[in-house]
Tab-separated table of N, CA and C in Angstrom:
chain	number	residue	atom	x	y	z
A	2	MET	N	178.424	45.652	-70.301
A	2	MET	CA	177.299	45.106	-69.941
A	2	MET	C	177.374	43.665	-69.348
A	3	ARG	N	176.897	43.423	-67.990
A	3	ARG	CA	176.945	42.283	-67.625
A	3	ARG	C	175.505	41.354	-67.951
A	4	ARG	N	175.515	40.148	-68.312
A	4	ARG	CA	174.460	39.398	-68.285
A	4	ARG	C	174.378	38.173	-66.913
A	5	ARG	N	173.518	38.357	-66.422
A	5	ARG	CA	173.339	37.416	-65.172
A	5	ARG	C	172.366	36.488	-65.087
A	6	THR	N	172.409	35.315	-65.069
A	6	THR	CA	171.375	34.291	-64.891
A	6	THR	C	171.739	33.339	-63.718
A	7	PHE	N	170.830	33.583	-62.953
A	7	PHE	CA	170.934	32.808	-61.811
A	7	PHE	C	169.781	31.747	-61.705
A	8	LEU	N	170.074	30.403	-61.255
A	8	LEU	CA	169.293	29.564	-61.232
A	8	LEU	C	169.643	28.869	-59.940
A	9	ALA	N	169.378	29.468	-58.950
A	9	ALA	CA	169.622	29.096	-57.516
A	9	ALA	C	168.817	29.700	-56.430
A	10	VAL	N	168.731	29.217	-55.215
A	10	VAL	CA	168.115	29.696	-54.190
A	10	VAL	C	169.215	30.861	-53.785
A	11	MET	N	168.641	32.079	-53.702
A	11	MET	CA	169.662	33.107	-53.416
A	11	MET	C	169.139	34.012	-52.398
A	12	GLY	N	169.864	34.689	-51.722
A	12	GLY	CA	169.736	35.718	-50.712
A	12	GLY	C	169.580	37.128	-51.447
A	13	ALA	N	169.193	38.114	-50.858
A	13	ALA	CA	169.182	39.359	-51.326
A	13	ALA	C	170.211	40.371	-51.001
A	14	GLY	N	170.753	40.294	-49.974
A	14	GLY	CA	171.624	41.316	-49.388
A	14	GLY	C	172.989	40.798	-49.453
A	15	ALA	N	173.992	41.824	-49.493
A	15	ALA	CA	175.394	41.789	-49.525
A	15	ALA	C	175.916	42.080	-47.915
A	16	LEU	N	175.261	42.531	-47.130
A	16	LEU	CA	175.512	42.807	-46.017
A	16	LEU	C	174.837	42.185	-44.904
A	17	THR	N	175.323	41.640	-43.792
A	17	THR	CA	174.490	40.713	-42.928
A	17	THR	C	174.501	41.387	-41.691
A	18	GLY	N	173.599	40.916	-40.849
A	18	GLY	CA	173.750	41.337	-39.315
A	18	GLY	C	174.609	40.483	-38.562
A	19	CYS	N	175.323	39.537	-39.038
A	19	CYS	CA	176.252	38.719	-38.364
A	19	CYS	C	177.615	39.395	-38.417
A	20	ASN	N	178.195	39.740	-37.187
A	20	ASN	CA	179.454	39.843	-37.080
A	20	ASN	C	180.567	38.846	-36.763
A	21	ALA	N	181.101	38.094	-37.767
A	21	ALA	CA	181.872	37.025	-37.553
A	21	ALA	C	183.023	37.055	-36.536
A	22	LEU	N	183.332	38.256	-36.326
A	22	LEU	CA	184.587	38.290	-35.239
A	22	LEU	C	183.798	38.093	-33.845
A	23	GLY	N	182.552	38.419	-33.736
A	23	GLY	CA	181.975	38.069	-32.370
A	23	GLY	C	181.581	36.987	-32.014
A	24	GLY	N	182.417	35.941	-32.127
A	24	GLY	CA	182.340	34.671	-31.664
A	24	GLY	C	182.083	33.638	-32.554
A	25	ASN	N	181.679	34.080	-33.731
A	25	ASN	CA	181.461	33.006	-34.725
A	25	ASN	C	182.767	32.609	-35.557
A	26	ASN	N	182.718	31.357	-35.872
A	26	ASN	CA	183.982	30.999	-36.679
A	26	ASN	C	184.000	31.836	-38.112
A	27	PHE	N	185.369	32.219	-38.254
A	27	PHE	CA	185.424	32.559	-39.733
A	27	PHE	C	186.953	32.238	-40.135
A	28	ASN	N	186.970	31.232	-40.563
A	28	ASN	CA	188.411	30.561	-40.825
A	28	ASN	C	188.867	30.246	-42.180
A	29	ARG	N	189.936	30.603	-42.873
A	29	ARG	CA	190.290	30.095	-44.204
A	29	ARG	C	190.866	28.794	-44.192
A	30	LYS	N	190.138	27.904	-44.955
A	30	LYS	CA	190.820	26.475	-45.127
A	30	LYS	C	191.628	26.480	-46.386
A	31	GLU	N	192.870	26.062	-46.036
A	31	GLU	CA	193.987	25.899	-47.105
A	31	GLU	C	193.863	24.713	-48.166
A	32	ASP	N	193.369	23.623	-47.466
A	32	ASP	CA	193.267	22.375	-48.421
A	32	ASP	C	192.115	21.798	-48.564
A	33	ALA	N	191.054	22.723	-48.924
A	33	ALA	CA	189.588	22.650	-49.185
A	33	ALA	C	189.233	21.856	-50.531
A	34	PHE	N	190.215	22.063	-51.383
A	34	PHE	CA	189.846	21.698	-52.643
A	34	PHE	C	190.571	20.098	-53.131
A	35	SER	N	189.732	19.237	-53.615
A	35	SER	CA	190.170	17.965	-54.121
A	35	SER	C	189.659	17.732	-55.615
A	36	ASN	N	190.074	16.739	-55.927
A	36	ASN	CA	189.752	16.293	-57.437
A	36	ASN	C	189.718	17.360	-58.459
A	37	VAL	N	190.851	18.206	-58.066
A	37	VAL	CA	190.662	19.471	-59.275
A	37	VAL	C	191.342	18.724	-60.736
A	38	GLN	N	190.602	19.036	-61.751
A	38	GLN	CA	190.703	18.624	-62.911
A	38	GLN	C	190.192	19.490	-64.239
A	39	ASN	N	190.521	19.420	-65.319
A	39	ASN	CA	189.930	20.153	-66.480
A	39	ASN	C	188.519	19.729	-66.326
A	40	ALA	N	187.615	20.858	-67.016
A	40	ALA	CA	186.143	20.575	-67.082
A	40	ALA	C	186.128	19.646	-68.305
A	41	THR	N	184.759	18.907	-68.114
A	41	THR	CA	184.583	18.051	-69.176
A	41	THR	C	183.765	18.704	-70.482
A	42	GLY	N	183.838	18.103	-71.631
A	42	GLY	CA	183.190	18.596	-72.660
A	42	GLY	C	183.472	19.949	-73.079
A	43	LEU	N	184.885	20.389	-72.844
A	43	LEU	CA	185.178	21.752	-73.471
A	43	LEU	C	185.197	21.767	-75.171
A	44	GLY	N	184.547	22.746	-75.412
A	44	GLY	CA	184.573	23.267	-76.912
A	44	GLY	C	185.961	24.123	-77.296
A	45	PRO	N	185.652	24.329	-78.618
A	45	PRO	CA	186.776	25.290	-79.010
A	45	PRO	C	186.777	26.655	-78.394
A	46	GLY	N	187.987	27.066	-77.978
A	46	GLY	CA	188.005	28.487	-77.304
A	46	GLY	C	187.530	28.375	-75.671
A	47	GLU	N	187.264	27.254	-75.287
A	47	GLU	CA	186.829	27.108	-73.964
A	47	GLU	C	188.033	26.523	-73.034
A	48	VAL	N	188.271	26.876	-71.775
A	48	VAL	CA	188.853	26.520	-70.801
A	48	VAL	C	187.917	26.385	-69.527
A	49	GLY	N	188.460	25.698	-68.585
A	49	GLY	CA	187.665	25.314	-67.339
A	49	GLY	C	188.197	24.326	-66.549
A	50	GLN	N	187.826	24.202	-65.236
A	50	GLN	CA	187.922	23.361	-64.222
A	50	GLN	C	186.949	23.065	-63.474
A	51	SER	N	186.967	21.765	-62.955
A	51	SER	CA	186.069	21.188	-61.941
A	51	SER	C	186.964	20.791	-60.611
A	52	ALA	N	186.129	20.929	-59.563
A	52	ALA	CA	186.618	20.483	-58.238
A	52	ALA	C	185.615	19.860	-57.189
A	53	ARG	N	186.269	19.497	-56.218
A	53	ARG	CA	184.994	19.386	-54.896
A	53	ARG	C	185.791	20.191	-53.899
A	54	VAL	N	184.704	20.668	-53.072
A	54	VAL	CA	185.175	21.691	-51.944
A	54	VAL	C	184.563	21.156	-50.708
A	55	THR	N	185.610	20.882	-49.519
A	55	THR	CA	184.959	20.565	-48.369
A	55	THR	C	185.207	21.545	-47.122
A	56	LEU	N	184.159	21.903	-46.546
A	56	LEU	CA	184.483	23.043	-45.640
A	56	LEU	C	183.700	22.654	-44.340
A	57	ALA	N	184.146	22.813	-43.133
A	57	ALA	CA	183.500	22.577	-41.732
A	57	ALA	C	182.906	23.705	-41.785
A	58	ALA	N	181.989	23.741	-40.894
A	58	ALA	CA	181.229	24.982	-40.195
A	58	ALA	C	182.160	25.711	-39.842
A	59	GLY	N	182.017	27.290	-40.246
A	59	GLY	CA	182.804	28.497	-39.815
A	59	GLY	C	183.970	28.423	-40.765
A	60	GLU	N	184.156	27.698	-41.876
A	60	GLU	CA	185.298	27.894	-42.800
A	60	GLU	C	184.950	28.269	-43.982
A	61	TYR	N	185.932	29.054	-44.761
A	61	TYR	CA	185.726	29.441	-46.185
A	61	TYR	C	187.100	29.099	-46.910
A	62	ALA	N	186.964	28.934	-48.282
A	62	ALA	CA	187.955	28.636	-49.024
A	62	ALA	C	187.993	29.498	-50.296
A	63	ASN	N	188.974	29.869	-50.987
A	63	ASN	CA	189.220	30.669	-52.205
A	63	ASN	C	189.866	29.733	-53.496
A	64	PHE	N	189.215	30.034	-54.701
A	64	PHE	CA	189.882	29.451	-55.870
A	64	PHE	C	190.225	30.232	-56.681
A	65	PRO	N	191.374	30.833	-56.879
A	65	PRO	CA	191.724	31.953	-57.973
A	65	PRO	C	191.811	31.343	-59.155
A	66	PHE	N	191.347	32.468	-60.096
A	66	PHE	CA	191.629	32.257	-61.561
A	66	PHE	C	191.811	33.534	-62.193
A	67	THR	N	192.138	33.605	-63.541
A	67	THR	CA	192.545	34.713	-64.351
A	67	THR	C	191.972	34.492	-65.618
A	68	ILE	N	191.348	35.807	-65.938
A	68	ILE	CA	190.770	36.059	-67.245
A	68	ILE	C	191.757	36.981	-67.978
A	69	ARG	N	191.875	36.484	-69.163
A	69	ARG	CA	192.943	37.246	-69.881
A	69	ARG	C	192.157	38.247	-71.103
A	70	GLU	N	190.971	38.067	-71.263
A	70	GLU	CA	190.313	38.773	-72.163
A	70	GLU	C	188.793	38.576	-71.621
A	71	GLU	N	187.937	39.851	-72.115
A	71	GLU	CA	186.544	39.463	-71.661
A	71	GLU	C	185.886	38.089	-72.011
A	72	SER	N	185.397	37.552	-71.092
A	72	SER	CA	184.939	36.176	-71.193
A	72	SER	C	183.484	35.960	-70.602
A	73	GLU	N	182.770	34.947	-71.230
A	73	GLU	CA	181.686	34.558	-70.422
A	73	GLU	C	182.092	33.539	-69.541
A	74	MET	N	181.491	33.432	-68.513
A	74	MET	CA	181.789	32.260	-67.420
A	74	MET	C	180.576	31.550	-67.141
A	75	ASN	N	180.329	30.102	-67.145
A	75	ASN	CA	179.262	29.421	-66.787
A	75	ASN	C	179.774	28.626	-65.473
A	76	ILE	N	179.196	28.690	-64.299
A	76	ILE	CA	179.476	27.784	-63.224
A	76	ILE	C	178.365	27.062	-62.658
A	77	THR	N	178.526	25.649	-62.568
A	77	THR	CA	177.389	24.845	-62.167
A	77	THR	C	177.858	24.161	-61.118
A	78	GLY	N	177.069	23.780	-60.128
A	78	GLY	CA	177.526	22.824	-59.035
A	78	GLY	C	176.440	22.199	-58.318
A	79	GLN	N	176.610	21.290	-57.459
A	79	GLN	CA	175.677	20.741	-56.413
A	79	GLN	C	176.353	20.447	-55.145
A	80	VAL	N	175.616	21.069	-54.248
A	80	VAL	CA	175.930	20.612	-52.828
A	80	VAL	C	175.700	19.005	-52.602
A	81	THR	N	176.677	18.215	-52.260
A	81	THR	CA	176.500	16.684	-52.001
A	81	THR	C	176.477	16.404	-50.677
A	82	LYS	N	176.598	17.187	-49.648
A	82	LYS	CA	176.710	16.761	-48.431
A	82	LYS	C	176.432	18.100	-47.481
A	83	ASN	N	175.322	18.079	-46.768
A	83	ASN	CA	174.667	19.269	-45.956
A	83	ASN	C	174.426	20.282	-46.767
A	84	GLY	N	174.736	21.424	-46.319
A	84	GLY	CA	174.288	22.582	-46.974
A	84	GLY	C	173.281	23.333	-46.496
A	85	PRO	N	172.693	24.469	-47.001
A	85	PRO	CA	173.179	25.210	-48.034
A	85	PRO	C	174.510	26.092	-47.713
A	86	ILE	N	175.034	26.471	-49.077
A	86	ILE	CA	176.295	27.164	-48.703
A	86	ILE	C	176.309	28.369	-49.648
A	87	ASP	N	177.093	29.501	-49.355
A	87	ASP	CA	177.197	30.682	-50.012
A	87	ASP	C	178.379	30.746	-51.123
A	88	VAL	N	178.163	31.137	-52.265
A	88	VAL	CA	179.220	31.110	-53.250
A	88	VAL	C	179.399	32.551	-53.694
A	89	TYR	N	180.484	33.122	-53.790
A	89	TYR	CA	180.790	34.400	-54.418
A	89	TYR	C	181.891	34.261	-55.400
A	90	ILE	N	182.012	35.453	-56.323
A	90	ILE	CA	183.261	35.661	-57.322
A	90	ILE	C	183.575	36.901	-56.841
A	91	MET	N	184.604	37.208	-56.543
A	91	MET	CA	185.359	38.382	-55.836
A	91	MET	C	186.706	38.825	-57.028
A	92	THR	N	186.970	40.184	-56.841
A	92	THR	CA	188.155	40.483	-57.377
A	92	THR	C	189.215	40.232	-56.112
A	93	ALA	N	190.497	40.584	-56.407
A	93	ALA	CA	191.476	40.502	-55.197
A	93	ALA	C	191.117	41.478	-54.198
A	94	ASP	N	190.754	42.522	-54.511
A	94	ASP	CA	190.497	43.771	-53.740
A	94	ASP	C	189.220	43.226	-52.717
A	95	GLN	N	188.293	42.690	-53.537
A	95	GLN	CA	186.978	42.452	-52.655
A	95	GLN	C	187.247	41.359	-51.563
A	96	PHE	N	188.158	40.541	-52.168
A	96	PHE	CA	188.419	39.261	-51.157
A	96	PHE	C	189.293	39.861	-49.903
A	97	ASN	N	190.297	40.816	-50.312
A	97	ASN	CA	190.880	41.380	-49.183
A	97	ASN	C	190.182	42.114	-48.182
A	98	GLN	N	189.076	42.786	-48.509
A	98	GLN	CA	188.196	43.432	-47.859
A	98	GLN	C	187.383	42.437	-47.116
A	99	TYR	N	186.785	41.609	-47.715
A	99	TYR	CA	186.039	40.330	-47.187
A	99	TYR	C	186.905	39.771	-45.896
A	100	GLN	N	188.169	39.481	-46.208
A	100	GLN	CA	188.759	38.914	-45.045
A	100	GLN	C	189.183	39.906	-43.657
A	101	ARG	N	189.206	41.134	-44.142
A	101	ARG	CA	189.394	42.317	-43.150
A	101	ARG	C	188.151	42.657	-42.256
A	102	GLN	N	187.159	42.646	-42.977
A	102	GLN	CA	185.733	42.876	-42.355
A	102	GLN	C	184.882	41.941	-42.585
A	103	PRO	N	184.904	40.972	-41.893
A	103	PRO	CA	183.845	39.556	-42.045
A	103	PRO	C	182.580	39.797	-41.839
A	104	ASN	N	182.113	41.158	-41.798
A	104	ASN	CA	180.532	41.436	-41.844
A	104	ASN	C	179.940	42.030	-43.094
A	105	LEU	N	180.935	42.158	-44.072
A	105	LEU	CA	180.754	42.515	-45.363
A	105	LEU	C	180.991	41.629	-46.226
A	106	VAL	N	180.330	41.322	-47.432
A	106	VAL	CA	180.423	40.683	-48.385
A	106	VAL	C	180.604	41.468	-49.873
A	107	PRO	N	181.691	42.112	-50.311
A	107	PRO	CA	181.497	42.579	-51.470
A	107	PRO	C	181.949	41.520	-52.574
A	108	SER	N	181.131	41.625	-53.741
A	108	SER	CA	181.536	40.654	-54.536
A	108	SER	C	180.919	41.051	-56.147
A	109	GLU	N	181.729	40.521	-57.088
A	109	GLU	CA	180.981	40.799	-58.451
A	109	GLU	C	180.089	39.852	-58.734
A	110	SER	N	179.872	38.932	-58.126
A	110	SER	CA	178.651	37.915	-58.313
A	110	SER	C	178.264	37.190	-57.018
A	111	GLU	N	177.122	36.838	-56.786
A	111	GLU	CA	176.851	36.263	-55.330
A	111	GLU	C	175.655	35.060	-55.696
A	112	ALA	N	175.784	34.054	-55.003
A	112	ALA	CA	174.741	32.902	-54.819
A	112	ALA	C	174.586	32.411	-53.669
A	113	GLU	N	173.932	33.061	-52.720
A	113	GLU	CA	173.761	32.663	-51.236
A	113	GLU	C	172.744	31.592	-50.901
A	114	SER	N	173.009	30.938	-50.012
A	114	SER	CA	172.199	29.832	-49.423
A	114	SER	C	171.600	28.643	-50.538
A	115	ILE	N	172.616	28.437	-51.131
A	115	ILE	CA	172.383	27.565	-52.342
A	115	ILE	C	172.573	25.985	-52.214
A	116	LYS	N	171.752	25.159	-52.757
A	116	LYS	CA	171.957	23.500	-52.773
A	116	LYS	C	172.662	23.462	-54.107
A	117	THR	N	172.167	24.150	-55.203
A	117	THR	CA	172.603	24.001	-56.516
A	117	THR	C	172.843	25.273	-57.199
A	118	ILE	N	173.716	25.341	-58.204
A	118	ILE	CA	173.833	26.721	-58.652
A	118	ILE	C	174.137	26.269	-60.062
A	119	ASP	N	173.610	27.283	-61.137
A	119	ASP	CA	173.931	27.300	-62.600
A	119	ASP	C	173.803	28.849	-62.885
A	120	LEU	N	174.904	29.344	-63.127
A	120	LEU	CA	175.341	30.870	-63.312
A	120	LEU	C	176.039	31.067	-64.535
A	121	THR	N	175.682	32.174	-65.262
A	121	THR	CA	176.140	32.581	-66.482
A	121	THR	C	176.432	33.935	-66.407
A	122	GLN	N	177.815	34.467	-66.605
A	122	GLN	CA	177.956	36.116	-66.395
A	122	GLN	C	179.115	36.465	-67.188
A	123	GLN	N	179.077	37.535	-67.748
A	123	GLN	CA	180.136	38.188	-68.619
A	123	GLN	C	181.170	38.712	-67.288
A	124	PHE	N	182.585	38.583	-67.616
A	124	PHE	CA	183.410	39.176	-66.828
A	124	PHE	C	184.711	39.918	-67.822
A	125	GLN	N	184.988	40.923	-67.034
A	125	GLN	CA	186.072	41.698	-67.789
A	125	GLN	C	187.503	40.849	-67.588
A	126	SER	N	188.689	41.293	-68.328
A	126	SER	CA	189.884	40.557	-67.811
A	126	SER	C	190.336	41.108	-66.582
A	127	GLY	N	191.035	40.158	-65.827
A	127	GLY	CA	191.325	40.547	-64.426
A	127	GLY	C	191.695	39.095	-63.607
A	128	GLU	N	192.076	39.400	-62.294
A	128	GLU	CA	192.247	38.497	-61.375
A	128	GLU	C	190.881	38.258	-60.635
A	129	TYR	N	190.356	36.976	-60.332
A	129	TYR	CA	189.342	36.861	-59.591
A	129	TYR	C	189.377	35.689	-58.697
A	130	LEU	N	188.511	35.355	-57.821
A	130	LEU	CA	188.388	34.387	-56.762
A	130	LEU	C	187.120	33.733	-56.535
A	131	PHE	N	186.762	32.451	-56.682
A	131	PHE	CA	185.489	31.963	-56.119
A	131	PHE	C	185.729	31.958	-54.923
A	132	VAL	N	184.791	32.262	-54.012
A	132	VAL	CA	184.773	32.065	-52.616
A	132	VAL	C	183.651	31.276	-52.091
A	133	PHE	N	184.015	29.984	-51.377
A	133	PHE	CA	182.992	29.123	-51.038
A	133	PHE	C	183.057	29.554	-49.419
A	134	ASP	N	181.961	30.013	-48.929
A	134	ASP	CA	181.700	30.173	-47.457
A	134	ASP	C	180.608	29.523	-46.730
A	135	ASN	N	181.183	28.840	-45.894
A	135	ASN	CA	180.277	28.046	-44.902
A	135	ASN	C	180.474	28.432	-43.340
A	136	THR	N	180.254	29.872	-43.387
A	136	THR	CA	180.276	30.680	-42.184
A	136	THR	C	178.880	31.045	-41.975
A	137	ASN	N	178.517	31.930	-40.923
A	137	ASN	CA	177.506	32.605	-40.816
A	137	ASN	C	177.277	33.831	-41.376
A	138	LEU	N	178.349	34.213	-42.011
A	138	LEU	CA	178.542	35.598	-42.709
A	138	LEU	C	177.310	35.838	-43.825
A	139	GLY	N	177.390	35.000	-44.722
A	139	GLY	CA	176.058	35.120	-46.022
A	139	GLY	C	174.794	34.721	-45.418
A	140	ASP	N	173.844	34.287	-46.224
A	140	ASP	CA	172.557	33.870	-46.036
A	140	ASP	C	172.588	32.407	-45.396
A	141	ALA	N	173.437	31.798	-45.681
A	141	ALA	CA	173.371	30.140	-45.595
A	141	ALA	C	173.864	30.070	-44.017
A	142	GLU	N	173.239	29.302	-43.316
A	142	GLU	CA	173.559	28.897	-41.777
A	142	GLU	C	174.234	27.608	-42.062
A	143	PRO	N	175.628	27.418	-41.544
A	143	PRO	CA	176.202	26.200	-41.429
A	143	PRO	C	175.509	25.288	-40.789
A	144	SER	N	175.644	23.854	-41.373
A	144	SER	CA	174.929	22.759	-40.742
A	144	SER	C	175.656	21.670	-40.604
A	145	GLY	N	177.120	22.043	-40.466
A	145	GLY	CA	178.075	21.156	-39.976
A	145	GLY	C	179.008	21.058	-41.476
A	146	GLU	N	179.756	19.952	-41.835
A	146	GLU	CA	180.913	19.893	-42.829
A	146	GLU	C	179.765	19.914	-43.963
A	147	VAL	N	180.139	20.666	-45.030
A	147	VAL	CA	179.442	20.808	-46.150
A	147	VAL	C	180.561	20.381	-47.299
A	148	GLU	N	179.836	19.705	-48.377
A	148	GLU	CA	180.633	19.331	-49.720
A	148	GLU	C	179.873	19.883	-50.956
A	149	ILE	N	180.791	20.493	-51.658
A	149	ILE	CA	180.029	20.974	-53.115
A	149	ILE	C	181.106	20.727	-54.334
A	150	GLU	N	180.467	20.103	-55.431
A	150	GLU	CA	181.042	19.825	-56.424
A	150	GLU	C	180.724	20.910	-57.446
A	151	PHE	N	181.892	21.419	-58.167
A	151	PHE	CA	181.487	22.492	-59.062
A	151	PHE	C	182.231	22.574	-60.450
A	152	GLU	N	181.945	23.043	-61.532
A	152	GLU	CA	182.750	23.090	-62.731
A	152	GLU	C	182.436	24.620	-63.073
A	153	PHE	N	183.600	25.039	-63.779
A	153	PHE	CA	183.264	26.369	-64.575
A	153	PHE	C	184.009	26.317	-65.904
A	154	VAL	N	183.402	26.936	-66.582
A	154	VAL	CA	183.678	27.089	-68.113
A	154	VAL	C	184.104	28.500	-68.351
A	155	LEU	N	185.048	29.056	-69.044
A	155	LEU	CA	185.164	30.468	-69.597
A	155	LEU	C	185.293	30.181	-71.253
A	156	THR	N	184.654	31.012	-71.803
A	156	THR	CA	184.618	31.219	-73.185
A	156	THR	C	185.056	32.654	-73.583
A	157	GLY	N	186.021	32.829	-74.279
A	157	GLY	CA	186.638	34.347	-74.499
A	157	GLY	C	185.595	34.921	-75.622
A	158	THR	N	185.499	36.149	-75.390
A	158	THR	CA	184.743	36.862	-76.488
A	158	THR	C	185.583	38.124	-77.055
A	159	GLY	N	186.571	38.167	-76.953
A	159	GLY	CA	187.474	39.270	-77.415
A	159	GLY	C	188.004	38.880	-78.803
A	160	GLU	N	188.645	39.806	-79.467
A	160	GLU	CA	188.919	39.513	-80.752
A	160	GLU	C	190.264	38.515	-80.896
A	161	GLY	N	190.381	37.726	-82.005
A	161	GLY	CA	191.773	37.017	-82.029
A	161	GLY	C	191.800	35.705	-81.315
A	162	GLY	N	190.693	35.129	-80.839
A	162	GLY	CA	190.414	33.814	-80.187
A	162	GLY	C	190.622	34.075	-78.721
A	163	ASN	N	190.681	32.791	-78.058
A	163	ASN	CA	190.555	32.855	-76.484
A	163	ASN	C	192.028	32.711	-76.203
A	164	THR	N	192.285	33.652	-75.122
A	164	THR	CA	193.459	33.543	-74.354
A	164	THR	C	193.198	33.561	-72.903
A	165	THR	N	192.167	33.118	-72.395
A	165	THR	CA	191.764	32.831	-71.040
A	165	THR	C	192.641	31.676	-70.555
A	166	THR	N	193.017	31.976	-69.140
A	166	THR	CA	193.636	31.034	-68.664
A	166	THR	C	193.185	30.707	-67.289
A	167	THR	N	193.552	29.485	-66.476
A	167	THR	CA	193.073	29.491	-65.076
A	167	THR	C	194.102	28.936	-64.342
A	168	GLN	N	193.879	29.188	-63.075
A	168	GLN	CA	194.961	28.743	-62.109
A	168	GLN	C	194.421	27.720	-61.090
A	169	THR	N	194.967	27.017	-60.694
A	169	THR	CA	194.646	25.957	-59.674
A	169	THR	C	194.854	26.532	-58.211
A	170	PRO	N	193.918	26.375	-57.190
A	170	PRO	CA	194.157	26.700	-55.957
A	170	PRO	C	195.268	26.216	-55.400
């Protein structure tokens, strides 16, 4: 059972009327992340990272991470320049579908049209990606270059302690 707590301004739909292939920009930015470091104030059994994401209008970026056992994730963040922005958590299959059909946003979790985010959710083991979207695809309308600073912390809930690991983008 998943527990979702969203404290952000969010949209309702996963489908949009915008076809990003019809003239709107939908470009993946490879070097969007800077200031990547371990999260601050980690407790026993917790791992996490923080980073800054910078995207021009029409760009998106992904930040992969691996969960080794069922874990609770808390992600917090603040748009520090322009905005709002859409943020998704996707499986690898969902991300591949998102890239192939940029008028559909399949996700495990979404926070659309946000300027701040505070999300707590339970996740099963697997490969996931944070997707930061500054395109016309989600609810947010790009307002130029956007910058967001975020931090996520994973706390393992399985037997035998935390074996959760993360990957840098």
